[in-house]
Short mmCIF file of C-alpha atoms in Angstrom, two decimals:
data_model
loop_
_atom_site.label_atom_id
_atom_site.label_comp_id
_atom_site.label_asym_id
_atom_site.label_seq_id
_atom_site.Cartn_x
_atom_site.Cartn_y
_atom_site.Cartn_z
CA ALA A 26 127.08 48.12 51.11
CA LEU A 27 125.11 49.56 48.24
CA CYS A 28 124.29 53.26 48.58
CA PRO A 29 121.78 54.24 45.87
CA GLN A 30 121.97 57.87 46.98
CA GLU A 31 125.48 57.96 45.50
CA LEU A 32 123.85 58.02 42.07
CA ARG A 33 122.67 61.57 42.79
CA SER A 34 126.18 62.74 43.61
CA GLY A 35 128.11 64.78 41.06
CA CYS A 36 131.35 63.50 42.58
CA PHE A 37 130.24 59.93 41.88
CA TRP A 38 129.64 60.58 38.18
CA ARG A 39 132.82 62.63 37.81
CA GLY A 40 134.72 59.65 39.19
CA VAL A 41 132.99 57.29 36.75
CA LEU A 42 133.71 59.64 33.84
CA ALA A 43 137.36 59.88 34.92
CA GLU A 44 137.63 56.07 34.89
CA ALA A 45 136.12 55.82 31.40
CA SER A 46 138.23 58.67 29.99
CA ALA A 47 141.48 57.50 31.57
CA THR A 48 140.99 53.92 30.38
CA LEU A 49 140.07 55.08 26.88
CA ILE A 50 143.20 57.23 26.65
CA PHE A 51 145.50 54.66 28.23
CA VAL A 52 144.31 51.73 26.12
CA GLY A 53 144.29 53.83 22.94
CA VAL A 54 147.86 54.99 23.52
CA VAL A 55 149.10 51.47 24.28
CA LEU A 56 147.32 49.90 21.30
CA GLY A 57 148.71 52.51 18.94
CA ALA A 58 152.23 51.99 20.25
CA SER A 59 151.81 48.21 20.05
CA ALA A 60 151.80 48.46 16.26
CA ALA A 61 155.57 49.01 16.48
CA PRO A 62 157.76 45.88 16.72
CA GLY A 63 159.05 44.87 20.14
CA PRO A 64 157.91 45.79 23.66
CA LEU A 65 159.83 49.07 23.99
CA ALA A 66 157.28 51.35 22.28
CA PRO A 67 154.21 50.14 24.25
CA ALA A 68 156.24 50.16 27.47
CA LEU A 69 157.27 53.78 27.03
CA ALA A 70 153.84 54.86 25.78
CA GLY A 71 152.01 53.08 28.59
CA GLY A 72 154.38 54.42 31.24
CA LEU A 73 154.13 57.99 30.02
CA ALA A 74 150.35 57.81 29.67
CA ALA A 75 149.89 56.27 33.13
CA GLY A 76 152.08 58.93 34.75
CA ALA A 77 150.36 61.80 32.96
CA LEU A 78 146.84 60.56 33.72
CA ALA A 79 147.67 59.97 37.37
CA CYS A 80 148.75 63.60 37.68
CA THR A 81 145.85 65.16 35.76
CA LEU A 82 142.65 63.15 36.34
CA GLY A 83 142.74 62.66 40.09
CA ALA A 84 144.53 59.29 40.04
CA PRO A 85 141.83 57.05 38.50
CA GLN A 86 142.50 53.32 38.67
CA ALA A 87 141.79 52.82 34.94
CA ASN A 88 142.49 49.15 35.58
CA PRO A 89 139.93 46.53 36.67
CA ALA A 90 142.66 44.61 38.52
CA LEU A 91 143.25 47.55 40.86
CA THR A 92 139.52 48.23 41.23
CA LEU A 93 138.83 44.60 42.14
CA ALA A 94 141.63 44.68 44.70
CA LEU A 95 140.03 47.75 46.30
CA LEU A 96 136.64 46.03 46.34
CA CYS A 97 138.02 42.83 47.88
CA THR A 98 139.69 44.80 50.66
CA ARG A 99 136.57 46.95 51.22
CA LYS A 100 138.39 50.17 50.41
CA LEU A 101 135.87 50.95 47.66
CA GLY A 102 132.06 50.87 47.79
CA ALA A 103 130.29 48.18 45.80
CA LEU A 104 128.28 50.65 43.70
CA ARG A 105 131.28 52.86 42.95
CA GLY A 106 133.40 49.81 42.18
CA ALA A 107 130.81 48.27 39.85
CA ALA A 108 130.30 51.57 38.02
CA GLY A 109 134.06 52.01 37.74
CA LEU A 110 134.50 48.54 36.25
CA LEU A 111 131.77 49.15 33.68
CA ALA A 112 133.28 52.53 32.81
CA GLN A 113 136.74 51.01 32.39
CA CYS A 114 135.44 48.26 30.12
CA ALA A 115 133.45 50.78 28.07
CA GLY A 116 136.49 53.02 27.68
CA ALA A 117 138.63 50.07 26.61
CA VAL A 118 136.06 48.92 24.03
CA LEU A 119 135.78 52.41 22.54
CA ALA A 120 139.57 52.75 22.35
CA SER A 121 139.86 49.30 20.75
CA ALA A 122 137.18 50.06 18.19
CA ALA A 123 138.89 53.33 17.25
CA ALA A 124 142.30 51.62 17.06
CA ARG A 125 140.92 48.89 14.82
CA LEU A 126 139.71 51.50 12.35
CA VAL A 127 143.16 53.05 11.91
CA LEU A 128 145.58 50.16 12.43
CA PRO A 129 146.55 48.06 9.40
CA ASP A 130 145.54 44.75 11.04
CA ASP A 131 144.41 43.21 14.33
CA ALA A 132 147.79 41.73 15.27
CA SER A 133 148.74 44.52 17.69
CA LEU A 134 145.32 44.54 19.38
CA THR A 135 145.02 40.99 20.63
CA THR A 136 146.76 39.38 23.61
CA ARG A 137 148.87 36.44 22.49
CA VAL A 138 151.31 34.15 24.21
CA SER A 139 154.57 34.63 22.34
CA ALA A 140 156.94 31.98 21.11
CA ALA A 141 159.28 32.95 23.96
CA GLY A 142 157.38 30.82 26.46
CA THR A 143 154.34 28.72 27.34
CA VAL A 144 150.92 29.80 28.58
CA ARG A 145 152.00 29.03 32.14
CA GLN A 146 155.10 31.18 31.80
CA ALA A 147 153.05 34.00 30.31
CA LEU A 148 150.57 33.77 33.20
CA ALA A 149 153.39 33.77 35.77
CA TRP A 150 155.05 36.85 34.27
CA GLU A 151 151.72 38.65 33.85
CA THR A 152 150.80 37.97 37.48
CA PHE A 153 154.19 39.16 38.70
CA ALA A 154 154.05 42.33 36.58
CA THR A 155 150.51 43.13 37.77
CA PHE A 156 151.50 42.53 41.39
CA GLN A 157 154.43 44.96 41.24
CA LEU A 158 152.21 47.54 39.54
CA ALA A 159 149.55 47.22 42.26
CA LEU A 160 152.16 47.44 45.00
CA VAL A 161 153.61 50.63 43.52
CA ALA A 162 150.14 52.11 42.91
CA PHE A 163 149.06 51.60 46.51
CA ALA A 164 152.33 52.99 47.87
CA ALA A 165 152.17 55.97 45.49
CA ALA A 166 148.85 57.03 47.03
CA ASP A 167 150.88 58.59 49.87
CA ARG A 168 153.05 60.61 47.50
CA ALA A 169 152.47 64.01 45.89
CA ALA A 170 151.04 63.88 42.35
CA PRO A 171 154.30 64.33 40.36
CA GLN A 172 156.20 61.72 42.39
CA GLY A 173 153.22 59.34 42.36
CA GLY A 174 152.80 59.73 38.61
CA LEU A 175 156.49 59.04 38.04
CA ALA A 176 156.32 55.90 40.20
CA LEU A 177 153.22 54.59 38.44
CA GLY A 178 154.60 55.30 34.99
CA SER A 179 157.85 53.56 35.85
CA ALA A 180 155.98 50.51 37.17
CA VAL A 181 153.89 50.27 34.00
CA ALA A 182 156.98 50.54 31.79
CA ALA A 183 158.97 48.05 33.88
CA GLY A 184 156.13 45.52 33.95
CA THR A 185 155.58 45.78 30.20
CA LEU A 186 159.26 45.28 29.47
CA ALA A 187 159.49 42.31 31.86
CA ALA A 188 156.33 40.47 30.78
CA GLY A 189 156.19 41.77 27.21
CA PRO A 190 158.26 39.00 25.60
CA PHE A 191 155.97 36.36 27.15
CA SER A 192 152.44 37.79 27.37
CA GLY A 193 152.55 41.29 25.95
CA GLY A 194 152.70 42.79 29.43
CA SER A 195 149.10 43.98 29.59
CA MET A 196 148.71 44.09 33.42
CA ASN A 197 145.25 45.46 32.73
CA PRO A 198 142.20 43.24 32.06
CA ALA A 199 140.45 46.10 30.23
CA ARG A 200 143.35 46.41 27.80
CA SER A 201 142.91 42.70 26.95
CA LEU A 202 139.10 42.57 27.12
CA GLY A 203 138.43 45.56 24.85
CA PRO A 204 140.32 44.24 21.81
CA ALA A 205 138.88 40.74 22.37
CA ILE A 206 135.34 42.12 22.21
CA VAL A 207 136.05 44.23 19.14
CA THR A 208 138.01 41.62 17.15
CA GLY A 209 136.26 38.49 18.39
CA VAL A 210 139.66 36.90 19.07
CA TRP A 211 139.59 35.43 22.58
CA ASP A 212 142.66 33.19 22.41
CA ASP A 213 144.87 33.68 25.48
CA HIS A 214 143.17 36.94 26.50
CA TRP A 215 142.53 35.38 29.93
CA VAL A 216 146.26 35.55 30.69
CA SER A 217 145.81 39.19 31.65
CA GLN A 218 142.65 38.69 33.69
CA GLN A 219 144.50 37.92 36.95
CA HIS A 220 144.49 40.43 39.80
CA PRO A 221 146.56 40.45 43.01
CA GLN A 222 145.16 40.88 46.50
CA VAL A 223 147.26 43.75 47.84
CA PRO A 224 145.93 45.76 50.82
CA PRO A 225 145.76 49.36 49.56
CA ARG A 226 146.45 52.33 51.79
CA ASP A 227 144.15 54.67 49.93
CA PRO A 228 141.39 54.24 47.31
CA ASN A 229 142.89 56.99 45.12
CA VAL A 230 145.41 54.87 43.27
CA GLY A 231 146.64 54.95 39.71
CA MET A 232 146.26 52.86 36.64
CA GLY A 233 148.11 50.26 34.75
#
């Protein structure tokens, strides 16, 4: 249910700011690393960034897929979820705009289905990678911050390495949506817009 009084809560706005900041940092780090050839650099950069942010910013989702899963399972309020989604998208757009200014071209920004497989294969790998990330994120909510951050970072790196050759291994709709808005290239960006329905144990889960 909508609770307009939440808008007067400092905790509410700190959570929204954490989502925007975490997504901006995560997407910026991944886009910068994606300029290097191969999936290893973005996998390591994304994993390290996810682990660090989970330990320092109160475990923001920084991923619309995880936020939508929380909303669908009623573990997150509608107003907080909607604000979080908007903040994540805004952070991703800002990171993408900044990356476009400094990167030599748009090739590393956009989501593309690689020559290694078809669109269906890319979608299957992206869905699988996002599912394992969500599963680890929900389980990590019961762990202390360092252990939870390590688990989340490992899941991000593993998912990127597994799905990278087929879809880029985004696992994060904001990471795909931000560059699409900035560059105007929408081809295949929908591959990363899938989100799994995993019952979370706690709303304080990490990103991907």
